[in-house]
Coordinates of C-alpha atoms and ligand atoms in Angstrom, one line a residue:
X4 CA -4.4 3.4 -21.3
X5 CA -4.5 -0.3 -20.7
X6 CA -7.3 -2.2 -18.8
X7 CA -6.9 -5.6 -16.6
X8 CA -9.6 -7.1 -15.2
X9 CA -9.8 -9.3 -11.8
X10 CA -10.9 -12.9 -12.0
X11 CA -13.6 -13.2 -9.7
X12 CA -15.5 -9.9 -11.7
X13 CA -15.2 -10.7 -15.2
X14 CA -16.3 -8.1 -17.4
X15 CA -15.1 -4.8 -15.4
X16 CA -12.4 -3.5 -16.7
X17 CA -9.3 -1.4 -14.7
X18 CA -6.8 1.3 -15.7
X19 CA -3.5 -0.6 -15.0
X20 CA -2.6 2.8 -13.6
X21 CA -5.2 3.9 -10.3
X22 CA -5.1 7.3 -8.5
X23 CA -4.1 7.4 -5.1
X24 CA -5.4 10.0 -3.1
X25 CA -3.3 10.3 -0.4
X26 CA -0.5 12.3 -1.6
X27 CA -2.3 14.8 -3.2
X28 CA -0.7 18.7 -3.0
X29 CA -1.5 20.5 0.3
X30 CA -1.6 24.1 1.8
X31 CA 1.1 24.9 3.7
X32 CA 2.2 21.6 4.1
X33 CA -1.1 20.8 6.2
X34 CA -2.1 17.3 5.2
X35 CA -5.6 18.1 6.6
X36 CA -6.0 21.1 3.5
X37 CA -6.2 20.0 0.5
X38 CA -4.9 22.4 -2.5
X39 CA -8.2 22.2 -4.0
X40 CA -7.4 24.0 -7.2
X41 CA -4.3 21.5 -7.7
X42 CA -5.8 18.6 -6.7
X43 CA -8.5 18.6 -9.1
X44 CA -6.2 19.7 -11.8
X45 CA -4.9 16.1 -11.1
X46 CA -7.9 14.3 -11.0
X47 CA -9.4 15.5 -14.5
X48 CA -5.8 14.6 -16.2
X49 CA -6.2 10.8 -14.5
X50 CA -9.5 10.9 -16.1
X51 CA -8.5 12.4 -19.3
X52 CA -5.3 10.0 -19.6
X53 CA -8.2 7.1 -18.9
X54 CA -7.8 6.2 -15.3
X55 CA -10.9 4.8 -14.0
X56 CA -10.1 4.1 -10.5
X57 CA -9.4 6.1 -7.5
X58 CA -8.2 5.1 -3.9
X59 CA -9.1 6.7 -1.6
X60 CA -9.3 6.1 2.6
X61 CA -10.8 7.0 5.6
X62 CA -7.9 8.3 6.9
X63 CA -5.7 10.1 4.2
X64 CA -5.4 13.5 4.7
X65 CA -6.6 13.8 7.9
X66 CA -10.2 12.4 6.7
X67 CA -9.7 15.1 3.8
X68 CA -9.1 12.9 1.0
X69 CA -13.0 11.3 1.2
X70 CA -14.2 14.3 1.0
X71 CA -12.6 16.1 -1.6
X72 CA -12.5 12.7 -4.1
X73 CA -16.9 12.7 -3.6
X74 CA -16.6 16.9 -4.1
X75 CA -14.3 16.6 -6.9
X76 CA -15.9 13.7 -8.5
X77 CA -19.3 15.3 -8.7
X78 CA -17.6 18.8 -10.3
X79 CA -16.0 17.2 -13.3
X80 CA -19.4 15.4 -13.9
X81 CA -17.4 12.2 -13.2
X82 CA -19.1 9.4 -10.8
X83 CA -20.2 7.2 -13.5
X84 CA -16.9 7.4 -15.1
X85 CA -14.8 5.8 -12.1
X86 CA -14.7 3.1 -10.1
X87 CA -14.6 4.7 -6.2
X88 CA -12.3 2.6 -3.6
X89 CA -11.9 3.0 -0.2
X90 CA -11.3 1.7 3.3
X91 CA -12.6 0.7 6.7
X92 CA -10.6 1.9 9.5
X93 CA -10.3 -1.5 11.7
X94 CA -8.3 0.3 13.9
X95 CA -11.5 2.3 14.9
X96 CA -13.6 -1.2 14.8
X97 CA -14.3 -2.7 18.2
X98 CA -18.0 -4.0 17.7
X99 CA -20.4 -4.8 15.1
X100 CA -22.1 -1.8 15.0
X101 CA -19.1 0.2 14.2
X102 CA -18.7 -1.4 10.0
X103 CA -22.1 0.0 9.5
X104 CA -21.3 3.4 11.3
X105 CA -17.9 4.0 9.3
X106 CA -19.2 3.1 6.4
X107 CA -22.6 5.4 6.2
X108 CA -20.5 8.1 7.0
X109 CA -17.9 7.4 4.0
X110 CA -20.6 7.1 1.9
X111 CA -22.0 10.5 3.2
X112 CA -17.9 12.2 2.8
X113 CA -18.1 10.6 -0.3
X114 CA -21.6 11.7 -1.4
X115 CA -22.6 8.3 -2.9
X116 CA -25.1 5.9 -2.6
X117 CA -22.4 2.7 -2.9
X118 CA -18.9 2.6 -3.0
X119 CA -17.1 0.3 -6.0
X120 CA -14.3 -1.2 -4.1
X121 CA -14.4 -1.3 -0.1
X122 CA -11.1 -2.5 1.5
X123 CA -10.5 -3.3 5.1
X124 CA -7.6 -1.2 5.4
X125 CA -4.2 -2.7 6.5
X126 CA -5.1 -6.2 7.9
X127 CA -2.2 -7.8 9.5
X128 CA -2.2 -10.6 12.3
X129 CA -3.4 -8.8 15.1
X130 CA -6.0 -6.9 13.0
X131 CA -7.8 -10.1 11.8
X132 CA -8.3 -11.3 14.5
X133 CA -10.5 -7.7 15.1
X134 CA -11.9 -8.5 12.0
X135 CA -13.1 -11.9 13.3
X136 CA -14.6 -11.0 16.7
X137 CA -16.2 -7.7 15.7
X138 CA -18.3 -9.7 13.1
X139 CA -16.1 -8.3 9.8
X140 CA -17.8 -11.0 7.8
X141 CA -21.2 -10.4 8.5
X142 CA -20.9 -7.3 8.0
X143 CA -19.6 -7.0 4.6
X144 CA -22.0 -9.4 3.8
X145 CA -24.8 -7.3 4.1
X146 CA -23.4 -4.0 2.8
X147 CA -23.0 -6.1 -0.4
X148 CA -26.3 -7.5 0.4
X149 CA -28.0 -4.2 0.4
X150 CA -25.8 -2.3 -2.3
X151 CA -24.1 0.0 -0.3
X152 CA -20.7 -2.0 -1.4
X153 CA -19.9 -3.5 -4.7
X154 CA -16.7 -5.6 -4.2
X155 CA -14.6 -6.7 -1.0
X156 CA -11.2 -6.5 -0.3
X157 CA -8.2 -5.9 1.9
X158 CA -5.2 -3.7 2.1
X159 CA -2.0 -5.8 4.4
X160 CA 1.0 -4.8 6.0
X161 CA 2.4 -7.7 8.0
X162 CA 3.9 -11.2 7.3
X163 CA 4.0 -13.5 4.8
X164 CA 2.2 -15.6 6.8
X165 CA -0.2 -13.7 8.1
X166 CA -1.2 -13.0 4.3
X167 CA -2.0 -16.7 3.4
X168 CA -4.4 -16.8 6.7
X169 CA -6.2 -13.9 5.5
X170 CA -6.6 -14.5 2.2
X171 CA -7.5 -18.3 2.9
X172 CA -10.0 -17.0 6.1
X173 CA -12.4 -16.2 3.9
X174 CA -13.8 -17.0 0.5
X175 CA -15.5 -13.7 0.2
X176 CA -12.5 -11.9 -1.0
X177 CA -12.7 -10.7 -4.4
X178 CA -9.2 -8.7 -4.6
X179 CA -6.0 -7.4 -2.6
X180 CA -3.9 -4.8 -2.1
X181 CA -0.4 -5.1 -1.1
X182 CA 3.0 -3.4 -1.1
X183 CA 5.4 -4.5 -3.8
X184 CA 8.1 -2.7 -5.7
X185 CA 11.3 -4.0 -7.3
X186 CA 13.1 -3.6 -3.7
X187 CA 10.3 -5.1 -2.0
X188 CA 10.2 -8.3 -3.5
X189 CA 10.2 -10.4 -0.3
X190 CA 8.7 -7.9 1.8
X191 CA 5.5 -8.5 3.8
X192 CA 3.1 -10.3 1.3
X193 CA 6.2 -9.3 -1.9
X194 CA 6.1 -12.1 -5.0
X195 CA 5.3 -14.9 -3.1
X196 CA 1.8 -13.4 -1.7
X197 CA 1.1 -11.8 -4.8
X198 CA 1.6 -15.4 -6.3
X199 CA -0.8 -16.9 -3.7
X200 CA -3.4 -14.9 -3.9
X201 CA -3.9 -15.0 -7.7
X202 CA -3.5 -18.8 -7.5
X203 CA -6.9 -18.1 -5.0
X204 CA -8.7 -16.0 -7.7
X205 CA -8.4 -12.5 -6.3
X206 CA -7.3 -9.6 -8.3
X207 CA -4.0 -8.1 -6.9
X208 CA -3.8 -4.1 -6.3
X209 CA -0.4 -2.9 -5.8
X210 CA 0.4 -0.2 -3.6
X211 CA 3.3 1.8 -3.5
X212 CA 5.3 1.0 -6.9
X213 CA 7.5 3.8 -5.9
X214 CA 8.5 3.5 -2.3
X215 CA 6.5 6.6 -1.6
X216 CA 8.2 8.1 -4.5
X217 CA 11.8 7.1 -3.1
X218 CA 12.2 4.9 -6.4
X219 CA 11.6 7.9 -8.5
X220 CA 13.9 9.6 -7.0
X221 CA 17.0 7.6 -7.2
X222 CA 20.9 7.8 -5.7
X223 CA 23.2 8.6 -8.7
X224 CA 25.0 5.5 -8.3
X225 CA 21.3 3.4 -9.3
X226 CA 20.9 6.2 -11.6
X227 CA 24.4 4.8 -13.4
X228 CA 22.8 1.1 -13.1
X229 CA 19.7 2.3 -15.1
X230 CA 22.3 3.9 -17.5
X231 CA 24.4 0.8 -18.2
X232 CA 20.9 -0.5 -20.3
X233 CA 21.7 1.5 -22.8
X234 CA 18.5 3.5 -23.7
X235 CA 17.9 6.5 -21.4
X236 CA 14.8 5.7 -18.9
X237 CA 13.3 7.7 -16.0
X238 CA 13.8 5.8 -12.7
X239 CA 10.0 5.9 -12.1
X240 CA 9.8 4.1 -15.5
X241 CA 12.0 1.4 -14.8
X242 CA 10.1 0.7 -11.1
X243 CA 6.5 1.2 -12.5
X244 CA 7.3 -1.4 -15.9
X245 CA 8.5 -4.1 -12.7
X246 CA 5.0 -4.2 -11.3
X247 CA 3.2 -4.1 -15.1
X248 CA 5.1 -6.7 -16.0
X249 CA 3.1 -9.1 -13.8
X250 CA -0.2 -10.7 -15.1
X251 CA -1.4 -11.1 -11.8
X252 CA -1.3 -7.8 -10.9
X253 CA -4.8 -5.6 -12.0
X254 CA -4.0 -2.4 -11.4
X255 CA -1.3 -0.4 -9.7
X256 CA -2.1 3.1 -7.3
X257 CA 0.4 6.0 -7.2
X258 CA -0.6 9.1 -5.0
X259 CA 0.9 11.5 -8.0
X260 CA 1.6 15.6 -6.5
X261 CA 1.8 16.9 -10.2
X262 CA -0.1 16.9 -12.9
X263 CA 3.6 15.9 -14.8
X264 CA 3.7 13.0 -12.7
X265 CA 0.6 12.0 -14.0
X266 CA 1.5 12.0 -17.5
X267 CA 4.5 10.4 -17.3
X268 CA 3.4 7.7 -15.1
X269 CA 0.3 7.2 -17.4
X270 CA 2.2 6.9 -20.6
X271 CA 4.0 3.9 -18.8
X272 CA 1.3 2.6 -17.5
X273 CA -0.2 2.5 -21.4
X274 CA 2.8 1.1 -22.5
X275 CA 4.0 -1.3 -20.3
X276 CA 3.2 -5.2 -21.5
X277 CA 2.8 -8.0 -19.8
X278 CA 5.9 -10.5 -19.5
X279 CA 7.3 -8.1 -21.6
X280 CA 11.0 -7.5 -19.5
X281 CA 14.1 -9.1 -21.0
X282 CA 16.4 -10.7 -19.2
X283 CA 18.8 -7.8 -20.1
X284 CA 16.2 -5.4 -18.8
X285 CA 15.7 -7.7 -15.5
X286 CA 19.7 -7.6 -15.0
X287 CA 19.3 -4.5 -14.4
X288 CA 16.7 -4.1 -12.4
X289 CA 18.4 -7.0 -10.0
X290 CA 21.3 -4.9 -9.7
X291 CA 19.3 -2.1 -8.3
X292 CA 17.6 -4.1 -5.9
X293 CA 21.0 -5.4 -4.7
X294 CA 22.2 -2.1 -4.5
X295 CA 19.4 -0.8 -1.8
X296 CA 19.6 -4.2 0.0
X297 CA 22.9 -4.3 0.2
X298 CA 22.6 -0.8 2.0
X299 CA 19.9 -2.2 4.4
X300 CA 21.1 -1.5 8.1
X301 CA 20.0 -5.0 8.9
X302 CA 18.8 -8.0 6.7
X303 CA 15.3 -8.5 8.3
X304 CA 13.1 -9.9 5.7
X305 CA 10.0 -8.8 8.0
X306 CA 8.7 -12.7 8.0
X307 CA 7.3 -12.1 12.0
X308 CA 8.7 -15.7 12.6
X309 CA 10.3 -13.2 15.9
X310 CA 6.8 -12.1 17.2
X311 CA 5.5 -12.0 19.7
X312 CA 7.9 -10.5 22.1
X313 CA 6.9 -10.9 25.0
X314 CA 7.3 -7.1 26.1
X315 CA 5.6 -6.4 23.3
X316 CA 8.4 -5.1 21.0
X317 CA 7.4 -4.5 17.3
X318 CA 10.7 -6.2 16.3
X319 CA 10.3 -6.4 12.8
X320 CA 8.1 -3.0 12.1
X321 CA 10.9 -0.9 13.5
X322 CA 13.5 -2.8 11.5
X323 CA 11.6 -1.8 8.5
X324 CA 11.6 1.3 9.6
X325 CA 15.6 1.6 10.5
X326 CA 16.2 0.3 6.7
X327 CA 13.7 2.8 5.5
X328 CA 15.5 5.6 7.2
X329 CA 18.9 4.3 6.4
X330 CA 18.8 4.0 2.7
X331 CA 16.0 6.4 1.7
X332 CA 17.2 8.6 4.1
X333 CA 13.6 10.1 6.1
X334 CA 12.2 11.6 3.3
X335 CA 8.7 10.2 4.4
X336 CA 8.7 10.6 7.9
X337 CA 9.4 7.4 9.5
X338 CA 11.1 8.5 12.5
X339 CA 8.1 10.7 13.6
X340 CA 5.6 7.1 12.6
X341 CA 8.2 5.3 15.1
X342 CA 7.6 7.7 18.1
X343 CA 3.9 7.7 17.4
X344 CA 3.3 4.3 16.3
X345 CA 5.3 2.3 18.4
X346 CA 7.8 4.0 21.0
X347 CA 4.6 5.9 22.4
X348 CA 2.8 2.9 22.4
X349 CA 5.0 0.9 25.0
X350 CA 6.4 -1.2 21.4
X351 CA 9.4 0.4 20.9
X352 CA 13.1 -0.6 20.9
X353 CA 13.1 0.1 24.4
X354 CA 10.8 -2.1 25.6
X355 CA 13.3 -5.0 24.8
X356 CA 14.2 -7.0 28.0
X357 CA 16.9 -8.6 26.0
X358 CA 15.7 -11.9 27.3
X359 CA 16.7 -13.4 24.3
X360 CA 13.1 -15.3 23.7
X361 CA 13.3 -13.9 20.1
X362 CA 16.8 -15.0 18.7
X363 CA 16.0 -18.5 18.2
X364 CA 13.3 -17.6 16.1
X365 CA 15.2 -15.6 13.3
X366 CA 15.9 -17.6 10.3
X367 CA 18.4 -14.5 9.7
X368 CA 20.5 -15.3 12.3
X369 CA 19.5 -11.5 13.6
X370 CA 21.0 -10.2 17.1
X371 CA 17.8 -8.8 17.6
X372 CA 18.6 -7.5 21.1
X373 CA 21.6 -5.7 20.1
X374 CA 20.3 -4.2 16.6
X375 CA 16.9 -3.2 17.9
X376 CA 19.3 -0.8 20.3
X377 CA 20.9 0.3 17.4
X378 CA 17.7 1.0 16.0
X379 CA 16.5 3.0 19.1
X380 CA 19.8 5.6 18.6
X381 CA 19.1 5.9 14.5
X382 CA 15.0 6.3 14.9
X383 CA 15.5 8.8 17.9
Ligands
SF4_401 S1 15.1 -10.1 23.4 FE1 13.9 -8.2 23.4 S2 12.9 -8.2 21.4 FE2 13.6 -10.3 21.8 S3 11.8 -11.3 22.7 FE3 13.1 -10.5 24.4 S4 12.2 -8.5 24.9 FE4 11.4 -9.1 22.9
SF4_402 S1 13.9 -10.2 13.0 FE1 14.2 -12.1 12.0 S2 12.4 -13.3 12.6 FE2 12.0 -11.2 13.0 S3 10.9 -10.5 11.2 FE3 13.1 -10.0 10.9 S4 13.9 -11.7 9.8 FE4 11.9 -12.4 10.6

């Protein structure tokens, strides 16, 4: 396996490979049971294959995953062995009182005295600002203060923008973790923020190398790009070596179902250098990207220079979401996350007003009006 280490804590050393725990094999289908038997069968070949650092959240598996990583940590004999990451659940958050309340009782699930990495979980613009006026600061202070956390960080989902104030809001962020794949390159945070934040000293965690496994599991026409290279390589190779390749990123998660998975995405994650792509290998990899974009329904970049809308419209969340469905097809759900997440919430497509306050505002030239109501046919 191959270690990074984050600038602002020199001297602890990462597997460039981390185990996600919110994919891990269920009963039935139930993302509240946890196949026990399976899951750990997992977890002990991450820790034989060297991984030292496991992601976990409040919130996977229906508050499951907690649980199961403290339970399965303490059978294999294992705590000292890992470094233990998880997340606050802002969206539960509304006064002081409530960091210090979440956070005994993930230490409790978890059965730990301190927890390694602690995350607020998916900051974006809105949730910052929650972050602000519930007294985030102060409180993550003095969980470091007193031990309980070792090293603070955030997860993000939202603009570009919105990144750069977070990360510059406050000098008390060690690391990040954002979304970044060889598709997502100029989505939410993508290069650019992973760029940034490195340039600020924090250690970069990517999530979802894989698309939620849809780069893995690839159309036959990218499978026939991968093949013009020459040398025969799995698609989950080819997506995993993108993110490696950076030096500024630490470590990168994948919520692997298999024990297989594991294996193979560990031998990549031991071989993969740094800066180590060709030009002949990045040709490739560029025609891939162009092939998913060029199938995007609609060429939102997710920058949130739209919001807000006025009716409250989640314009560029459920243009995500359309291009998710539309060339990944809904392997992962999405349409069911747009009825609860937004259309539910008064933020869906059909909230729009079409008073045109957006369109001005889209350096894409989008008819955000008009697509968002081709959005609301395809999500519904
Ligand atoms: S046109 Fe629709 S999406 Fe755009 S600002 Fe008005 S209500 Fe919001
Ligand atoms: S619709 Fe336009 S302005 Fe809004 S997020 Fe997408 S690209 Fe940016």
């Amino acid at each position: 396996m191959q270690y990074r280490t984050f600038p602002k804590i020199p001297g602890l050393k990462v597997s460039a490979l981390g185990l996600g725990m919110m994919r891990l094999p269920t009963v039935e289908g139930d993302q509240g049971r946890i196949d026990e038997e399976r899951a750990l069968d997992i977890v002990r070949a991450a820790l034989d294959a060297g991984v030292n650092y496991i992601d976990t959240a409040w919130s996977y598996h229906n508050g499951e995953s907690e649980r199961f990583t403290g339970r399965a940590l303490r059978s294999l004999g294992a705590r000292e062995k890992v470094y233990v990451a998880t997340k606050a659940p802002i969206w539960h958050i509304d006064k002081r009182g409530d960091w210090d309340r979440y956070l005994d009782e993930q230490l409790e699930r978890l059965q730990d005295a301190h927890i390694d990495f602690y995350l607020v979980h998916a900051l974006s613009a809105p949730r910052w600002e929650t972050f602000l006026r519930t007294g985030g600061i102060e409180a993550l202070q003095a969980a470091k203060a007193d031990g309980r956390i070792k090293h603070v960080g955030f997860s993000f989902h939202d603009s570009l923008s919105a990144f750069k104030t977070i990360v510059d809001g406050w000098d008390g962020w060690e690391f990040c973790q954002v979304q970044y794949n060889y598709v997502d390159e100029d989505y939410q945070a993508g290069a650019e923020g992973i760029e940034y934040a490195s340039a600020k000293g924090l250690g970069v965690i990517v999530m979802e190398p894989l698309r939620g496994g849809a780069l893995a599991k690839v159309p036959d026409e990218v499978k026939a790009i991968f093949a013009s290279w020459g040398k025969p390589r799995m698609a989950a190779e080819w997506a995993l070596r993108h993110v490696l390749d950076r030096q500024d990123v630490v470590t990168t998660l994948s919520g692997m179902g298999s024990v297989d998975q594991l294996w193979e995405n560990a031998a990549v994650a031991s071989a993969a250098g740094m800066n180590a792509i060709t030009a002949g290998e990045r040709a490739v990899l560029d025609c891939a990207r162009a092939w998913f974009l060029e199938r995007m329904a609609v060429p939102c970049t997710t920058c949130g220079y739209c919001k807000p809308c006025p009716s409250g419209v989640a314009i560029p969340e459920i243009f995500e979401l359309w291009n998710t469905v539309t060339v990944f097809g809904d392997r992962t759900g999405r349409s069911s996350w747009y009825k609860s997440a937004y259309a539910s919430k008064g933020n869906g497509a059909d909230a729009c007003t079409e008073c045109g306050a957006c369109l001005p505002k889209c350096p894409q030239g989008i008819a955000i009006p008009d697509r968002l109501r081709e959005a609301l046919l395809a999500l519904t």
